[in-house]
Coordinates of C-alpha atoms and ligand atoms in Angstrom, one line a residue:
M1 CA 0.9 22.4 -8.1
T2 CA 3.8 20.1 -9.1
W3 CA 3.5 16.5 -8.2
Y4 CA 6.1 16.8 -5.5
N5 CA 4.0 19.5 -3.4
K6 CA 1.0 17.2 -4.2
L7 CA 2.9 14.3 -2.3
R8 CA 4.3 16.4 0.3
N9 CA 0.6 17.5 1.3
G10 CA -0.8 14.3 0.4
L11 CA 1.5 12.7 3.2
S12 CA 0.8 15.4 6.0
K13 CA -1.2 12.8 8.0
T14 CA 1.6 10.6 8.2
R15 CA 4.1 13.0 8.7
K16 CA 2.2 14.4 11.7
Q17 CA 2.0 10.7 13.0
I18 CA 5.6 10.3 12.9
N19 CA 6.5 13.7 14.2
T20 CA 4.5 13.1 17.3
S21 CA 7.8 13.7 19.2
A22 CA 7.9 16.9 17.4
G23 CA 11.1 19.2 17.9
T24 CA 13.0 16.1 18.6
L25 CA 13.6 14.8 14.8
G26 CA 16.3 17.9 14.9
T27 CA 17.9 16.7 18.2
D28 CA 21.6 15.9 17.8
L29 CA 22.0 12.0 17.9
R30 CA 24.6 11.8 20.7
D31 CA 22.0 13.8 22.8
V32 CA 19.2 11.1 21.8
F33 CA 21.3 8.4 23.2
S34 CA 22.9 10.0 26.3
N35 CA 19.5 11.2 27.8
R36 CA 16.7 10.7 25.6
I37 CA 16.1 7.1 25.3
E38 CA 12.4 7.6 25.6
T39 CA 12.6 9.6 22.3
L40 CA 13.4 6.2 20.8
E41 CA 10.6 4.6 22.1
D42 CA 8.0 7.3 21.2
L43 CA 9.6 7.0 17.5
E44 CA 9.2 3.0 17.6
F45 CA 5.3 3.8 18.6
A46 CA 4.9 6.5 16.1
L47 CA 6.3 4.3 13.4
I48 CA 4.0 1.3 14.2
S49 CA 1.0 3.5 14.4
A50 CA 2.0 4.7 11.1
D51 CA 1.9 1.2 9.6
V52 CA 5.5 0.8 9.0
G53 CA 5.1 -2.5 10.6
R54 CA 7.0 -4.0 13.8
A55 CA 10.0 -6.0 12.1
A56 CA 10.7 -2.8 10.0
A57 CA 10.4 -0.3 12.9
A58 CA 12.7 -2.3 14.9
E59 CA 15.3 -2.4 11.9
I60 CA 15.0 1.4 11.5
L61 CA 15.7 2.1 15.3
E62 CA 18.6 -0.1 14.9
D63 CA 19.8 1.7 11.7
V64 CA 19.3 5.0 13.4
K65 CA 21.5 3.9 16.6
N66 CA 24.1 3.0 14.0
S67 CA 23.8 5.9 12.2
K68 CA 26.6 8.4 11.2
Q69 CA 24.2 11.2 10.4
P70 CA 24.3 14.5 12.5
N71 CA 20.5 14.5 13.7
L72 CA 17.7 12.2 14.4
Q73 CA 15.7 13.4 11.2
A74 CA 18.6 12.7 8.8
A75 CA 19.0 9.0 10.7
L76 CA 15.5 8.4 10.1
M77 CA 15.3 9.3 6.6
E78 CA 18.1 7.3 5.5
A79 CA 16.8 4.3 7.8
M80 CA 13.5 4.6 6.0
T81 CA 14.9 4.7 2.4
L82 CA 16.8 1.4 3.2
Q83 CA 13.5 0.0 4.2
L84 CA 12.2 0.8 0.4
E85 CA 15.1 -1.1 -1.0
P86 CA 14.9 -4.8 -1.7
D87 CA 16.4 -7.2 1.0
A88 CA 19.6 -7.9 -0.6
K89 CA 20.2 -4.3 -1.6
R90 CA 19.4 -3.3 2.1
A91 CA 22.0 -5.5 3.4
Q92 CA 24.5 -4.4 0.8
L93 CA 23.8 -0.8 1.5
R94 CA 24.3 -1.5 5.3
K95 CA 27.7 -3.1 4.7
Y96 CA 29.3 -0.7 2.1
G97 CA 27.4 2.5 3.1
F98 CA 24.5 4.3 1.7
A99 CA 25.2 6.3 -1.4
P100 CA 22.2 8.1 -2.8
D101 CA 21.4 7.7 -6.3
A102 CA 18.8 8.6 -9.0
R103 CA 16.8 5.2 -9.1
R104 CA 13.2 5.8 -10.0
G105 CA 12.1 2.5 -10.8
S106 CA 10.9 1.5 -14.0
V107 CA 7.2 2.0 -14.6
A108 CA 7.0 0.5 -18.4
P109 CA 4.9 -2.7 -18.3
N110 CA 6.5 -5.8 -19.3
G111 CA 4.4 -6.4 -22.2
K112 CA 1.3 -4.7 -24.0
V113 CA -1.2 -5.2 -21.5
I114 CA -2.0 -4.4 -17.8
M115 CA -4.6 -5.9 -16.0
V116 CA -5.8 -3.8 -12.9
V117 CA -7.2 -5.9 -9.9
G118 CA -7.8 -5.2 -6.3
V119 CA -10.9 -5.2 -3.8
N120 CA -13.9 -2.9 -4.3
G121 CA -13.6 0.8 -4.4
V122 CA -9.8 0.9 -3.7
G123 CA -9.2 3.0 -7.1
K124 CA -8.8 0.8 -9.9
T125 CA -10.9 2.5 -12.6
T126 CA -9.6 5.9 -11.8
T127 CA -6.2 4.5 -11.6
I128 CA -6.7 3.2 -15.3
A129 CA -7.9 6.7 -16.2
K130 CA -4.8 8.2 -14.4
L131 CA -2.5 5.5 -16.1
G132 CA -3.9 6.0 -19.5
H133 CA -3.3 10.0 -19.0
Y134 CA 0.4 9.3 -17.9
Y135 CA 1.3 6.8 -20.7
Q136 CA -0.3 9.1 -23.3
S137 CA 2.0 11.8 -21.8
Q138 CA 5.0 9.3 -22.5
G139 CA 3.9 9.3 -26.2
K140 CA 2.2 5.9 -26.0
S141 CA -1.4 5.1 -27.7
V142 CA -3.5 3.5 -25.2
L143 CA -6.6 1.3 -25.4
F144 CA -9.0 0.9 -22.2
A145 CA -11.2 -2.5 -21.9
A146 CA -14.1 -2.3 -19.5
G147 CA -13.8 -5.6 -17.9
D148 CA -16.0 -4.6 -15.0
T149 CA -19.3 -6.2 -16.2
F150 CA -20.7 -6.7 -12.8
R151 CA -21.2 -3.1 -11.5
A152 CA -24.0 -1.5 -14.2
A153 CA -22.3 1.8 -14.2
A154 CA -18.6 0.6 -14.3
G155 CA -18.4 0.6 -18.2
A156 CA -20.0 4.0 -18.5
Q157 CA -17.3 5.4 -15.8
L158 CA -14.6 4.0 -18.0
G159 CA -16.1 5.4 -21.1
V160 CA -16.3 8.9 -19.5
W161 CA -12.7 8.9 -18.8
G162 CA -12.0 7.3 -22.3
E163 CA -14.0 10.2 -23.9
R164 CA -12.1 13.1 -21.9
L165 CA -8.7 11.5 -22.5
S166 CA -9.5 10.5 -26.3
I167 CA -9.0 6.8 -25.4
P168 CA -11.0 4.2 -27.0
V169 CA -12.9 1.6 -24.8
T170 CA -13.6 -1.8 -25.6
Q171 CA -17.0 -2.4 -23.8
G172 CA -19.0 -5.4 -23.0
K173 CA -22.6 -6.0 -22.0
E174 CA -23.4 -5.7 -18.3
G175 CA -23.1 -9.2 -17.0
S176 CA -21.5 -10.7 -19.8
D177 CA -18.1 -12.7 -19.3
P178 CA -15.3 -10.2 -18.3
A179 CA -12.9 -12.6 -20.0
A180 CA -14.9 -12.0 -23.4
V181 CA -14.5 -8.3 -23.1
A182 CA -10.7 -8.6 -22.2
F183 CA -10.7 -11.0 -25.1
D184 CA -12.1 -8.3 -27.4
G185 CA -9.7 -5.7 -26.0
A186 CA -6.8 -7.6 -26.4
T187 CA -7.5 -8.7 -30.1
E188 CA -8.4 -4.8 -30.8
R189 CA -5.3 -3.7 -29.6
V190 CA -3.4 -6.0 -31.6
Q191 CA -5.5 -5.2 -34.8
R192 CA -5.1 -1.4 -34.5
G193 CA -1.3 -1.6 -33.1
L194 CA -2.0 0.4 -30.4
D195 CA 0.8 0.7 -27.6
L196 CA -0.8 -0.4 -24.6
L197 CA -4.2 -2.2 -23.3
L198 CA -5.5 -1.4 -19.8
V199 CA -7.9 -3.9 -18.6
D200 CA -10.3 -2.9 -15.7
T201 CA -11.8 -5.6 -13.5
A202 CA -14.7 -5.7 -11.1
G203 CA -13.9 -5.3 -7.6
R204 CA -13.7 -8.4 -5.5
L205 CA -12.7 -9.7 -2.1
H206 CA -9.7 -11.6 -2.3
N207 CA -11.1 -14.8 -0.2
K208 CA -13.8 -15.3 -2.7
H209 CA -12.5 -18.4 -4.6
N210 CA -14.6 -18.2 -7.7
L211 CA -13.9 -14.4 -8.0
M212 CA -10.2 -15.3 -7.9
E213 CA -10.6 -17.9 -10.5
E214 CA -12.4 -15.7 -12.8
L215 CA -9.2 -13.5 -12.7
K216 CA -6.9 -16.3 -13.6
K217 CA -9.3 -16.9 -16.7
V218 CA -9.1 -13.0 -17.8
R219 CA -5.4 -13.2 -17.7
R220 CA -5.4 -16.6 -19.6
V221 CA -7.6 -15.2 -22.5
I222 CA -5.6 -12.0 -22.9
D223 CA -2.4 -14.2 -23.0
K224 CA -4.2 -16.1 -25.9
A225 CA -5.5 -13.2 -27.7
D226 CA -2.1 -11.5 -27.4
P227 CA 0.8 -14.0 -27.4
G228 CA 3.4 -11.5 -26.8
E229 CA 5.0 -11.0 -23.1
P230 CA 2.4 -12.1 -20.6
A231 CA 0.0 -9.4 -19.3
D232 CA 1.2 -7.5 -16.4
V233 CA -1.1 -7.9 -13.3
W234 CA -1.2 -4.8 -11.1
L235 CA -2.8 -5.0 -7.9
V236 CA -4.5 -1.5 -6.5
L237 CA -4.1 -0.9 -2.9
D238 CA -6.0 1.7 -0.8
A239 CA -3.4 2.9 1.6
V240 CA -6.2 3.4 4.1
T241 CA -6.8 0.1 4.8
G242 CA -3.1 -0.3 6.1
Q243 CA -2.1 -4.0 7.0
N244 CA -5.3 -5.5 5.6
G245 CA -3.8 -4.3 2.3
L246 CA -1.1 -6.7 2.7
E247 CA -3.7 -9.8 3.2
Q248 CA -5.1 -8.4 0.1
A249 CA -2.1 -8.5 -1.6
K250 CA -0.9 -12.0 -0.9
K251 CA -4.2 -13.5 -1.9
F252 CA -4.4 -11.8 -5.0
H253 CA -0.6 -12.7 -5.5
E254 CA -1.3 -16.3 -5.2
A255 CA -4.3 -16.4 -7.8
T256 CA -2.5 -14.5 -10.4
P257 CA 1.1 -13.3 -9.8
L258 CA 1.6 -9.7 -9.6
T259 CA 3.9 -7.6 -11.6
G260 CA 3.2 -4.4 -9.8
V261 CA 1.4 -2.6 -7.2
V262 CA -0.3 0.7 -7.1
V263 CA -0.9 2.4 -3.9
T264 CA -3.7 5.0 -3.8
K265 CA -5.2 7.4 -1.4
L266 CA -2.1 8.1 0.4
D267 CA -3.6 11.7 0.9
G268 CA -6.4 10.1 3.2
T269 CA -4.5 8.5 5.6
A270 CA -2.0 8.6 8.6
K271 CA -0.7 5.0 7.7
G272 CA 1.6 6.0 4.7
G273 CA 4.1 3.8 6.3
I274 CA 2.2 0.9 4.8
I275 CA 4.8 1.5 1.7
I276 CA 7.3 -0.1 3.7
P277 CA 5.8 -3.6 4.7
I278 CA 4.5 -3.6 0.9
V279 CA 8.0 -3.4 -0.4
R280 CA 9.4 -5.7 2.2
E281 CA 6.9 -8.6 2.3
L282 CA 5.8 -8.8 -1.2
S283 CA 8.6 -8.5 -3.4
V284 CA 6.6 -6.9 -6.2
P285 CA 8.0 -3.6 -7.0
I286 CA 5.5 -0.5 -6.2
K287 CA 4.9 1.3 -9.7
F288 CA 2.6 4.2 -8.9
I289 CA 1.4 5.9 -5.9
G290 CA -1.8 8.3 -5.7
V291 CA -2.5 11.0 -3.6
G292 CA -5.8 12.5 -5.0
E293 CA -8.5 12.3 -7.5
G294 CA -7.2 14.3 -10.4
L295 CA -5.7 12.6 -13.3
D296 CA -2.2 14.2 -12.5
D297 CA -2.5 12.9 -8.8
L298 CA -0.8 9.5 -9.7
Q299 CA 2.8 9.4 -10.5
P300 CA 5.6 6.7 -10.6
F301 CA 6.8 5.8 -7.2
D302 CA 10.4 6.9 -6.1
S303 CA 11.3 6.0 -2.7
Q304 CA 13.9 8.8 -1.9
E305 CA 11.5 11.5 -3.3
F306 CA 8.8 9.8 -1.2
V307 CA 11.0 9.9 2.2
K308 CA 11.9 13.4 1.3
A309 CA 8.4 14.7 0.9
L310 CA 7.6 12.6 4.2
F311 CA 9.6 14.7 6.3
D312 CA 9.5 18.0 4.5
M313 CA 8.1 20.3 6.9
D314 CA 7.5 23.5 4.8
Ligands
LIG401 N1 -8.4 11.0 -2.1 C1 -8.5 10.2 -3.1 N2 -9.1 9.8 -3.5 C2 -9.2 8.5 -4.7 C3 -7.5 8.0 -5.1 N3 -7.6 7.2 -6.0 C4 -8.8 7.0 -6.2 N4 -9.9 7.9 -5.5 C5 -11.2 7.8 -5.3 O1 -11.8 6.6 -4.9 C6 -13.1 6.3 -5.5 C7 -13.1 4.9 -5.8 O2 -12.3 4.9 -7.3 P1 -12.8 3.8 -8.2 O3 -11.7 4.2 -9.3 O4 -14.2 4.0 -8.7 O5 -12.5 2.5 -7.3 P2 -12.8 1.1 -8.1 O6 -11.6 0.2 -7.3 O7 -12.9 0.9 -9.4 O8 -14.1 0.6 -7.4 P3 -15.1 -0.6 -7.9 O9 -14.7 -0.4 -9.3 O10 -16.3 -0.4 -7.3 O11 -14.5 -1.8 -7.2 C8 -13.2 7.7 -6.6 O12 -14.2 8.6 -5.8 C9 -12.0 8.1 -6.7 O13 -11.8 9.3 -7.0 C10 -6.6 8.9 -4.1 O14 -5.3 8.5 -4.7 N5 -6.8 9.8 -3.5
LIG402 MG1 -14.1 0.4 -10.7

């Protein structure tokens, strides 16, 4: 199955959520405004239920009202694509018109190290495996560091992925300092001249101060061992957690400034609209999105492709 089809299937619950006023999406916009005001109210409710957020939902309705598109679906797709643009660009596009272009964001890390962080069970370790697979496919040589020394099976889990992908893994002892493992990994990457180090970290709640301090230390130590560009910090967010994920993101961002977000498990939720408040409120780019457990189920985020797949019924 192609990525696009996986994405389309993965978004089916969210699609159903937005299409609660099914059949009306093809409605001529003039009809929507002349006698179907309830359609817009339904739509606002559906958008909010899909976790698009109140502010974005209101703006989307406003853009739909001002749209020159022929029908509701086209207007909605345009308005939602706008919401996935950074603030400044959104204002500009509204003013000067919307010209679709190919603009898959860059998914290259700034430096040579990506540290992957997030709360428990969001998909950090599998995301590292998938990222390793992705960058390998881009011709990069990869190293993993098993920085989750907290959970007994965590190092082994990453070890299995490493073996499967022929990616070496820097391991630490259970209970050892995660910063020490990260230091060893960063040193090993430099010594072996590999292109990219992906550092796993233990899941942690964003309100646990000590654990957030630990992340800062891991980051400092990596930058000491590898004094090139500072390490990237990518937050993994589970789409199923919806709005709560935003709170997590803000706290992680305060502790270790994030350079990217990965949104996983979009296949398991009707709240895929959460992508919009993530873009609007965090001003951290969404790098990858995930729609399944397989190695190919994580791909670079492309806002236009996302909206197209979201409204693609057949
Ligand atoms: N359906 C689906 N499942 C996913 C996705 N990403 C990860 N998972 C699953 O989520 C579960 C948890 O993944 P892990 O990678 O172990 O999560 P983690 O964040 O490393 O967990 P901790 O290390 O315990 O904090 C696994 O069963 C994954 O296969 C996704 O995009 N879709
Ligand atoms: Mg893990």
